[in-house]
Every structure is written in C-alpha cells, then in structure tokens.
Tab-separated table of C-alpha atoms in Angstrom:
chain	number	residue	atom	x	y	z
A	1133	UNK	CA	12.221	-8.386	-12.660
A	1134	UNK	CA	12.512	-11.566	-14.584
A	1135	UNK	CA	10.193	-14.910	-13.067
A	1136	UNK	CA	12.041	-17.083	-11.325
A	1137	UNK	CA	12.666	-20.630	-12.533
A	1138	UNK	CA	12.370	-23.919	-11.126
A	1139	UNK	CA	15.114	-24.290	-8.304
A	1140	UNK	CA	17.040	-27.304	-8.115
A	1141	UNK	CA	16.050	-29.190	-4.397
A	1142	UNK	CA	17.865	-32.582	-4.653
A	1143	UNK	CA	18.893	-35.218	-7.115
A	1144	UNK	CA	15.628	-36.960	-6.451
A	1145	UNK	CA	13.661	-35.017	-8.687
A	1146	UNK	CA	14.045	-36.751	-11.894
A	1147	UNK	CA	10.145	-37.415	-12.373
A	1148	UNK	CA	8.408	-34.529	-14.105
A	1149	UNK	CA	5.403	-32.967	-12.006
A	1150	UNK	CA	1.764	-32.598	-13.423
A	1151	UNK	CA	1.688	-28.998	-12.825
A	1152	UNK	CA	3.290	-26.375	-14.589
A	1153	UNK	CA	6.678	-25.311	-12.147
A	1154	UNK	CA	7.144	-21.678	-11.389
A	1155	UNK	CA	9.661	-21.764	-8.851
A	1156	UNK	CA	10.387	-24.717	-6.126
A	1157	UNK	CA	13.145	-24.838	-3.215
A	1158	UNK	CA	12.922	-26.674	0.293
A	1159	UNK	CA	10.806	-24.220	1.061
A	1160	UNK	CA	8.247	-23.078	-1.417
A	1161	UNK	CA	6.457	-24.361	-4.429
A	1162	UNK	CA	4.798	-21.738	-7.280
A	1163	UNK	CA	2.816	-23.243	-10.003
A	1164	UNK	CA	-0.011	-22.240	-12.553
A	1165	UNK	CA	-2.814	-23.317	-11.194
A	1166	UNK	CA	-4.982	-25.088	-14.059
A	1167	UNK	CA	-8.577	-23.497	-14.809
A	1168	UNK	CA	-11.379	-24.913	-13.242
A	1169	UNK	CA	-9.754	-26.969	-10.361
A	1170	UNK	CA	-10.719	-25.983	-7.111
A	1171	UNK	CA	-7.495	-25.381	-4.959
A	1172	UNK	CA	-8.925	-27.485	-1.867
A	1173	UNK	CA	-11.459	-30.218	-1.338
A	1174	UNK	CA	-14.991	-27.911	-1.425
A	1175	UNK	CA	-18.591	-29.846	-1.826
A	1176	UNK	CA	-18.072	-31.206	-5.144
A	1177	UNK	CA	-15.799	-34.396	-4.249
A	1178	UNK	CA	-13.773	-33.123	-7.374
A	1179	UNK	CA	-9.822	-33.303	-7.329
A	1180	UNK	CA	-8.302	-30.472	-5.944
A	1181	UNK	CA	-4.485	-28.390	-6.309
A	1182	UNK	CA	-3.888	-28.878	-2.877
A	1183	UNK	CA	-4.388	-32.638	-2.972
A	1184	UNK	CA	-2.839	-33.108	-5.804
A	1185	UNK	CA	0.489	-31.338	-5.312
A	1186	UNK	CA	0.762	-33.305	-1.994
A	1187	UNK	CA	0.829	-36.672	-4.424
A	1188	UNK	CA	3.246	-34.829	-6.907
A	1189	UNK	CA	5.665	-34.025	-4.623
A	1190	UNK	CA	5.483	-37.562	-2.797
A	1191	UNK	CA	6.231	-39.008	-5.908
A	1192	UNK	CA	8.889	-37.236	-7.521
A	1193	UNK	CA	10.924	-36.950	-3.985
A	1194	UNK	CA	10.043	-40.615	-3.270
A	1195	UNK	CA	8.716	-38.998	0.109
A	1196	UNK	CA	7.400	-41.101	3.115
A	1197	UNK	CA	4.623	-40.249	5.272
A	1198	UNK	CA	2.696	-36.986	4.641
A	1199	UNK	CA	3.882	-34.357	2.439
A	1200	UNK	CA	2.900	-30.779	4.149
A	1201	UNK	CA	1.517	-28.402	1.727
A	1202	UNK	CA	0.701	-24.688	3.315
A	1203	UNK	CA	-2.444	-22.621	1.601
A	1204	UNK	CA	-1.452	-19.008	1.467
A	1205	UNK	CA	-3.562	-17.902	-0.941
A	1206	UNK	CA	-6.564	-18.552	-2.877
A	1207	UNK	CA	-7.720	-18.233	-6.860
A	1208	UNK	CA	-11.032	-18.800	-7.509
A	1209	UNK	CA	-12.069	-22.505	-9.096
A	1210	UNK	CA	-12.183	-21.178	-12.649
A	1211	UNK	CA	-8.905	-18.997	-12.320
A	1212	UNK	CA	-5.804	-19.985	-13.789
A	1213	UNK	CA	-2.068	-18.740	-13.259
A	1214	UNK	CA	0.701	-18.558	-10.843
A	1215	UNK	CA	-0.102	-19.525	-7.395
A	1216	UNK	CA	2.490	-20.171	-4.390
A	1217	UNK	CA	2.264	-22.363	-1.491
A	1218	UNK	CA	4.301	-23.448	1.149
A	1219	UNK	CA	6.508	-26.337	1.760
A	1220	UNK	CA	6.960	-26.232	5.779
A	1221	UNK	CA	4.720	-24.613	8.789
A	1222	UNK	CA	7.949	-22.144	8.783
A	1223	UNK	CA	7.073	-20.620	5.632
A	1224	UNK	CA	3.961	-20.665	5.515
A	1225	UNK	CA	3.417	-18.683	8.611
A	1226	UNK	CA	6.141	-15.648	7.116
A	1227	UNK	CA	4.434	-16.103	3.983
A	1228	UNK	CA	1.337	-15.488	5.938
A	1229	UNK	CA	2.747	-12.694	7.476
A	1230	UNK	CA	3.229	-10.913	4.132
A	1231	UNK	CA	-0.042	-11.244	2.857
A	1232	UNK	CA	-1.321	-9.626	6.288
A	1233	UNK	CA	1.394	-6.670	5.858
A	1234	UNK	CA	1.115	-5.912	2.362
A	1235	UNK	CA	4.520	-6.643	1.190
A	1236	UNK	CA	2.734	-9.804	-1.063
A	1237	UNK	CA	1.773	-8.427	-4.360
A	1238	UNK	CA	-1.027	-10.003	-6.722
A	1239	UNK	CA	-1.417	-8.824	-10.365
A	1240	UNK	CA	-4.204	-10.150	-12.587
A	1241	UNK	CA	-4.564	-9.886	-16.329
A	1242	UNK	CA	-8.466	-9.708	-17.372
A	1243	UNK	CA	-10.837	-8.957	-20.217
A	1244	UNK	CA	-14.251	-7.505	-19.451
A	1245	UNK	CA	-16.828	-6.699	-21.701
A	1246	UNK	CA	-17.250	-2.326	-22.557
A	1247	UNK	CA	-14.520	-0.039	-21.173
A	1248	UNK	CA	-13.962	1.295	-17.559
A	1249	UNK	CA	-14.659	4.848	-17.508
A	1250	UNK	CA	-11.128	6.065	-16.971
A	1251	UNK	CA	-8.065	4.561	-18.491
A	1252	UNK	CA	-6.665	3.659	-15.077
A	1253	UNK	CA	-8.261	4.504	-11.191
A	1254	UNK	CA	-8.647	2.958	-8.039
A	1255	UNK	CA	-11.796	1.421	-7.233
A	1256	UNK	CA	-12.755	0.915	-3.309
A	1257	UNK	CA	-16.260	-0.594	-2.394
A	1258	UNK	CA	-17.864	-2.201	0.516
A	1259	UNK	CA	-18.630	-6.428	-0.186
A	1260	UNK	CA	-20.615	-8.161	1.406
A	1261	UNK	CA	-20.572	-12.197	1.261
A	1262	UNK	CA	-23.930	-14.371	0.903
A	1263	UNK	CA	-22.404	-17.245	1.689
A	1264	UNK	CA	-25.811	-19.380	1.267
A	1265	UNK	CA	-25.151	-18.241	-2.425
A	1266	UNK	CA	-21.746	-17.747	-2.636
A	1267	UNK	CA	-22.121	-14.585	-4.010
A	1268	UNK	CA	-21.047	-10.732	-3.240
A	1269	UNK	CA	-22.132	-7.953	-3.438
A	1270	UNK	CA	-21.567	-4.238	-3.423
A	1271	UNK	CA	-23.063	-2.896	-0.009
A	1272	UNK	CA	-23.021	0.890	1.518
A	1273	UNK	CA	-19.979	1.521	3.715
A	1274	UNK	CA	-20.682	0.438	7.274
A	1275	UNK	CA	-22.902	-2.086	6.470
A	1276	UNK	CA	-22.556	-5.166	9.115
A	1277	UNK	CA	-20.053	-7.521	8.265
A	1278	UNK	CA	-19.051	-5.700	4.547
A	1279	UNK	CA	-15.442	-5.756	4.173
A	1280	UNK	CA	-13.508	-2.943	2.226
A	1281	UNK	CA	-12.264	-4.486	-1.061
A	1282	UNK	CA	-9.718	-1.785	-3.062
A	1283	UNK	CA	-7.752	-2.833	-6.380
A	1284	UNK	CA	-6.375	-0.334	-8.998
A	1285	UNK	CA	-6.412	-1.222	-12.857
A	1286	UNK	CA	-4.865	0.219	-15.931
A	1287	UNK	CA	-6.489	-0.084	-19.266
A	1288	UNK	CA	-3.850	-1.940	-21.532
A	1289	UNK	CA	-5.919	-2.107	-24.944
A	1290	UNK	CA	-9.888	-2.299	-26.534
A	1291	UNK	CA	-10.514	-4.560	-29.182
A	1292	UNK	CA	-14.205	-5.394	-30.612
A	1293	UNK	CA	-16.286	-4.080	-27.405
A	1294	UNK	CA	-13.860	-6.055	-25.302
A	1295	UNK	CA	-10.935	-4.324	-22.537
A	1296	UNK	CA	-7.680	-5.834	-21.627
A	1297	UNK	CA	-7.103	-5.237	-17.970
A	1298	UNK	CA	-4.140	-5.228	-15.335
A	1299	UNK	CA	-5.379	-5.512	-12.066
A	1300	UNK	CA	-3.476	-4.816	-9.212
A	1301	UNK	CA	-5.183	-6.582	-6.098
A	1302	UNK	CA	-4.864	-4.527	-3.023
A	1303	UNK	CA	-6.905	-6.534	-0.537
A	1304	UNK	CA	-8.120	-10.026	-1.373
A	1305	UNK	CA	-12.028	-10.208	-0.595
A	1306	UNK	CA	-14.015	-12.862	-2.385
A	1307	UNK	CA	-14.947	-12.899	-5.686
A	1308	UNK	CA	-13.349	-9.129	-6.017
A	1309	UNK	CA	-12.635	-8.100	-9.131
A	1310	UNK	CA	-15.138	-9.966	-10.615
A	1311	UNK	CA	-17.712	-8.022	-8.521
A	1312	UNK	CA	-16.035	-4.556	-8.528
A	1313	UNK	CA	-15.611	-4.668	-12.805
A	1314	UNK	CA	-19.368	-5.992	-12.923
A	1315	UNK	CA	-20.055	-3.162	-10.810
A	1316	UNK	CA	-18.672	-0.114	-12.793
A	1317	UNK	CA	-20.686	-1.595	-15.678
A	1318	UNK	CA	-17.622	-3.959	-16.979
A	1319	UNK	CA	-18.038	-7.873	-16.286
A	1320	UNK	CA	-15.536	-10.266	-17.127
A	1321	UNK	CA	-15.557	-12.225	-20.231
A	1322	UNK	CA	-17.138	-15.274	-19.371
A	1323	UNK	CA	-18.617	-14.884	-15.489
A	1324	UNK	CA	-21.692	-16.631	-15.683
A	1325	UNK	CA	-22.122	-15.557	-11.666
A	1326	UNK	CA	-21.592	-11.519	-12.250
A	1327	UNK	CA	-21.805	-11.076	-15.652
A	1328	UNK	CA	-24.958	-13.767	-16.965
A	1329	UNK	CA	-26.712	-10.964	-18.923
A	1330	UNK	CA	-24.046	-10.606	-21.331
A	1331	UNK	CA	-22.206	-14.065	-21.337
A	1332	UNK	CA	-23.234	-17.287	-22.977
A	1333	UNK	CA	-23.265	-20.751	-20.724
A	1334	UNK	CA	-19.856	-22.133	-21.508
A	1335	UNK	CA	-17.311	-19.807	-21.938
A	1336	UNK	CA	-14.424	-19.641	-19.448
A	1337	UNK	CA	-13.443	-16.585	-17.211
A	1338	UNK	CA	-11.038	-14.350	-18.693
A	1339	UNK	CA	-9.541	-13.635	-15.290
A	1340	UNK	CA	-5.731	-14.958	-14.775
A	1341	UNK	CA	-3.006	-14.620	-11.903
A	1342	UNK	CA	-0.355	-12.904	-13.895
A	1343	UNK	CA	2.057	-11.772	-11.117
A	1344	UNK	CA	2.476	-13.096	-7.377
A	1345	UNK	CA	5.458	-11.223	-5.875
A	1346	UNK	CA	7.092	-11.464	-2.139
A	1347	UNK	CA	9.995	-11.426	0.362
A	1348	UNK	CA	11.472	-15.405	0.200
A	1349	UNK	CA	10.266	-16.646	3.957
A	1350	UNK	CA	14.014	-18.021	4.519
A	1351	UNK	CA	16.722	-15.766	2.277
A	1352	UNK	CA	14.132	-12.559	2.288
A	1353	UNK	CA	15.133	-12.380	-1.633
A	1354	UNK	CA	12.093	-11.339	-3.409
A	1355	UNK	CA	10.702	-13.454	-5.480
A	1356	UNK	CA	8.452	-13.027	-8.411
A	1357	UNK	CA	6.441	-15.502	-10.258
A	1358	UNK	CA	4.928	-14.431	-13.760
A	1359	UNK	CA	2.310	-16.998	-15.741
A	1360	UNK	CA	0.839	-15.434	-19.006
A	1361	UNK	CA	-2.994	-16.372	-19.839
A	1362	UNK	CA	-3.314	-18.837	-22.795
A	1363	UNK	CA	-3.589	-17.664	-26.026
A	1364	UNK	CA	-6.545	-18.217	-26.956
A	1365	UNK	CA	-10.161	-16.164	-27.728
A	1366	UNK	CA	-10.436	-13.497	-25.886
A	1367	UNK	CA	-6.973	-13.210	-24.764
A	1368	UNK	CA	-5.614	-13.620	-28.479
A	1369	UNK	CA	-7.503	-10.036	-29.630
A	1370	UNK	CA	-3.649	-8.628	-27.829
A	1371	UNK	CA	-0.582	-9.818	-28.489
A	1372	UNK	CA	1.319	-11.973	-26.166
A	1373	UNK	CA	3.793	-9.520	-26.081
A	1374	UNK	CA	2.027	-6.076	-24.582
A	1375	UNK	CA	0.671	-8.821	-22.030
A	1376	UNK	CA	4.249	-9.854	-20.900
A	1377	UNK	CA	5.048	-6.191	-20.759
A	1378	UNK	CA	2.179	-5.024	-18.312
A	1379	UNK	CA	3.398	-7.532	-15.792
A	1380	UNK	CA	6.959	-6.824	-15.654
C-alpha cells in the first residue's frame, strides 16, 4: 500500500509545520520524528516532539487555548521516522486500543554490525528493565517482572561486515531490538548503550521507524505511514530503492 499524504483539515493551514507531515486529518497527525529529540519532556529540560507539535499546530490553525496532542507510541530519543499521534481523547483511546490488540503494525529498517545467523527468524526473549540505568537486559523466562519481547527480521542485504535489517516489532518492550540484535551477537550501528565494544562515541543509531500501519480511529480505513532512513553512511552501503521495497 502506498503512504498516505498530508490530508487537507481546513483553509487555515497555510503556514508550513517544522516537522516533516506524514498524514494529518481532524483526527490524527503522523510525522518523522527527527533523531535525537526526545518525544516528551524526560530529565534533560531539552525540547521535546510532543511539545513542540502542540506549538505547530497552534500556530498554523491559529488555535486558542490548549492544543491536545495524544502519545500512542514511543521511539526511542535517538530514533528517527514515522510516528503517529492523536489529535482528540477519541482517537487516541481507539488508537490505543489497537496497539493493545495487535492490529497496529511497526516496521523498522536497521543496520547492525556481523550477520544474524539465519536470513530471517523470530526472536522471543525475556527483558528485564533497570530502570536506575535505563538499561535491559536479556533475563531467563519467569524471571520477576521480565516481560516477553518477540520481533521477526528478514535479512535484506550485507555490505562490508555490516547487515541491512527489516524488523517487524511484535510487542513494544523498551529498548527491544536494540537489546535482542546485541544479543544474538549483532548490535546496531552506532548504540553506544548495547553495542559500546564495537562503536565509536559519536555515531548515530542506525535504527529508523520505516512503517506504522493501523485501522483510522474514525473511518476504520487503514492507514499506512512509510518514512525512509536518510541516505547517508551506513544506510547509503543499499540503495534507496531495495529499502522502499522491504517496507511496502
């Protein structure tokens, strides 16, 4: 299925946002989420996506008041690509809904260092969140308060030592596939928290939300939002075009 496009919601929007536009109605709003912005206030003080589109969307509809902006899902602060979120309580809570029965797909595009050991497989793992650390780790099954984190991923290419991944995302624990490649001997290009031994300080994640698919909260059409990573080192050892094919 072909991404969706920017709906029109009224004349007022004649001032261009600050984010990328994926889709936008009365109801919803899907953008790419930049790298390294944390999408809500967290410790650092730092702007944040959800702040932010609240002042977008005030300004270009000229809105009074409050703007309501619903979280439905998260990316982690150096993760970039398509996000949704929610314009009203309404659709937010359906949205919601989704995620909780499975009918709200997530696909990543990634690049980790070596080669998983199959060309594509399920992995499913225990995690278990330190959140002192804000790390996680892979823990026995049944160990208290592990949760069961399962994703599947298809090998799309190797190029010098590095793997381009598809990830689909079946549950969304913390920190996931980050800790799940790192586990199976594959960390991401450019984790400094899961994969320090083999990155340098500096480089950014190769980790991007490629696909986020779901039933519309109002019309029940499904919509699908695709972002591609950018072009650049690692991502630019495949071509643009056998990454636009493994998401559609």
């Amino acid at each position: 299925m072909a991404p969706h496009t920017q709906g029109g919601q009224d004349d007022a929007n004649s001032v261009s946002s600050a984010f990328e536009i994926l889709y936008e109605d009365n109801h919803l709003l899907g953008i790419v989420k930049p790298v390294n912005v944390p999408v809500q206030e967290d410790a650092t003080g730092d702007n944040d996506v959800l702040t932010l589109l609240k002042e977008d969307v005030k300004k270009r509809f000229n809105k009074p008041g409050n703007v309501y902006m619903g979280l439905v899902h998260r990316l982690d602060r150096p993760v970039g690509g398509a996000m949704i979120f929610a314009k009203t309580s309404k659709a937010a809570s359906r949205l919601s809904d989704s995620v909780r029965t499975h009918s709200f797909r997530k696909v990543y595009l990634t690049v980790v260092h070596g080669k998983p050991p199959a060309l594509s497989g399920r992995l499913v793992d225990t995690l278990l969140k330190d959140s002192s650390t804000n790390t996680v780790a892979v823990v026995r099954k049944g160990t208290p308060g592990g949760k069961e984190a399962i994703l599947d991923y298809t090998v799309l290419g190797t190029a010098e030592g590095y793997s381009l991944l598809k990830i689909d995302l079946l549950t969304g624990r913390s920190h996931q596939i980050r800790v799940q490649l790192s586990s199976i001997g594959c960390p991401l290009y450019g984790d400094q928290k899961y994969g320090a031994a083999v990155n340098k300080p500096g480089q950014q994640i190769a980790l991007w939300s490629s696909v986020v698919a779901f039933p519309h909260p109002v019309t029940k059409d499904e919509i699908e939002l695709i972002s591609l990573p950018p072009q650049n080192f690692p991502w630019n050892l495949w071509t643009k075009e056998l990454q636009k094919q493994a998401v559609r």
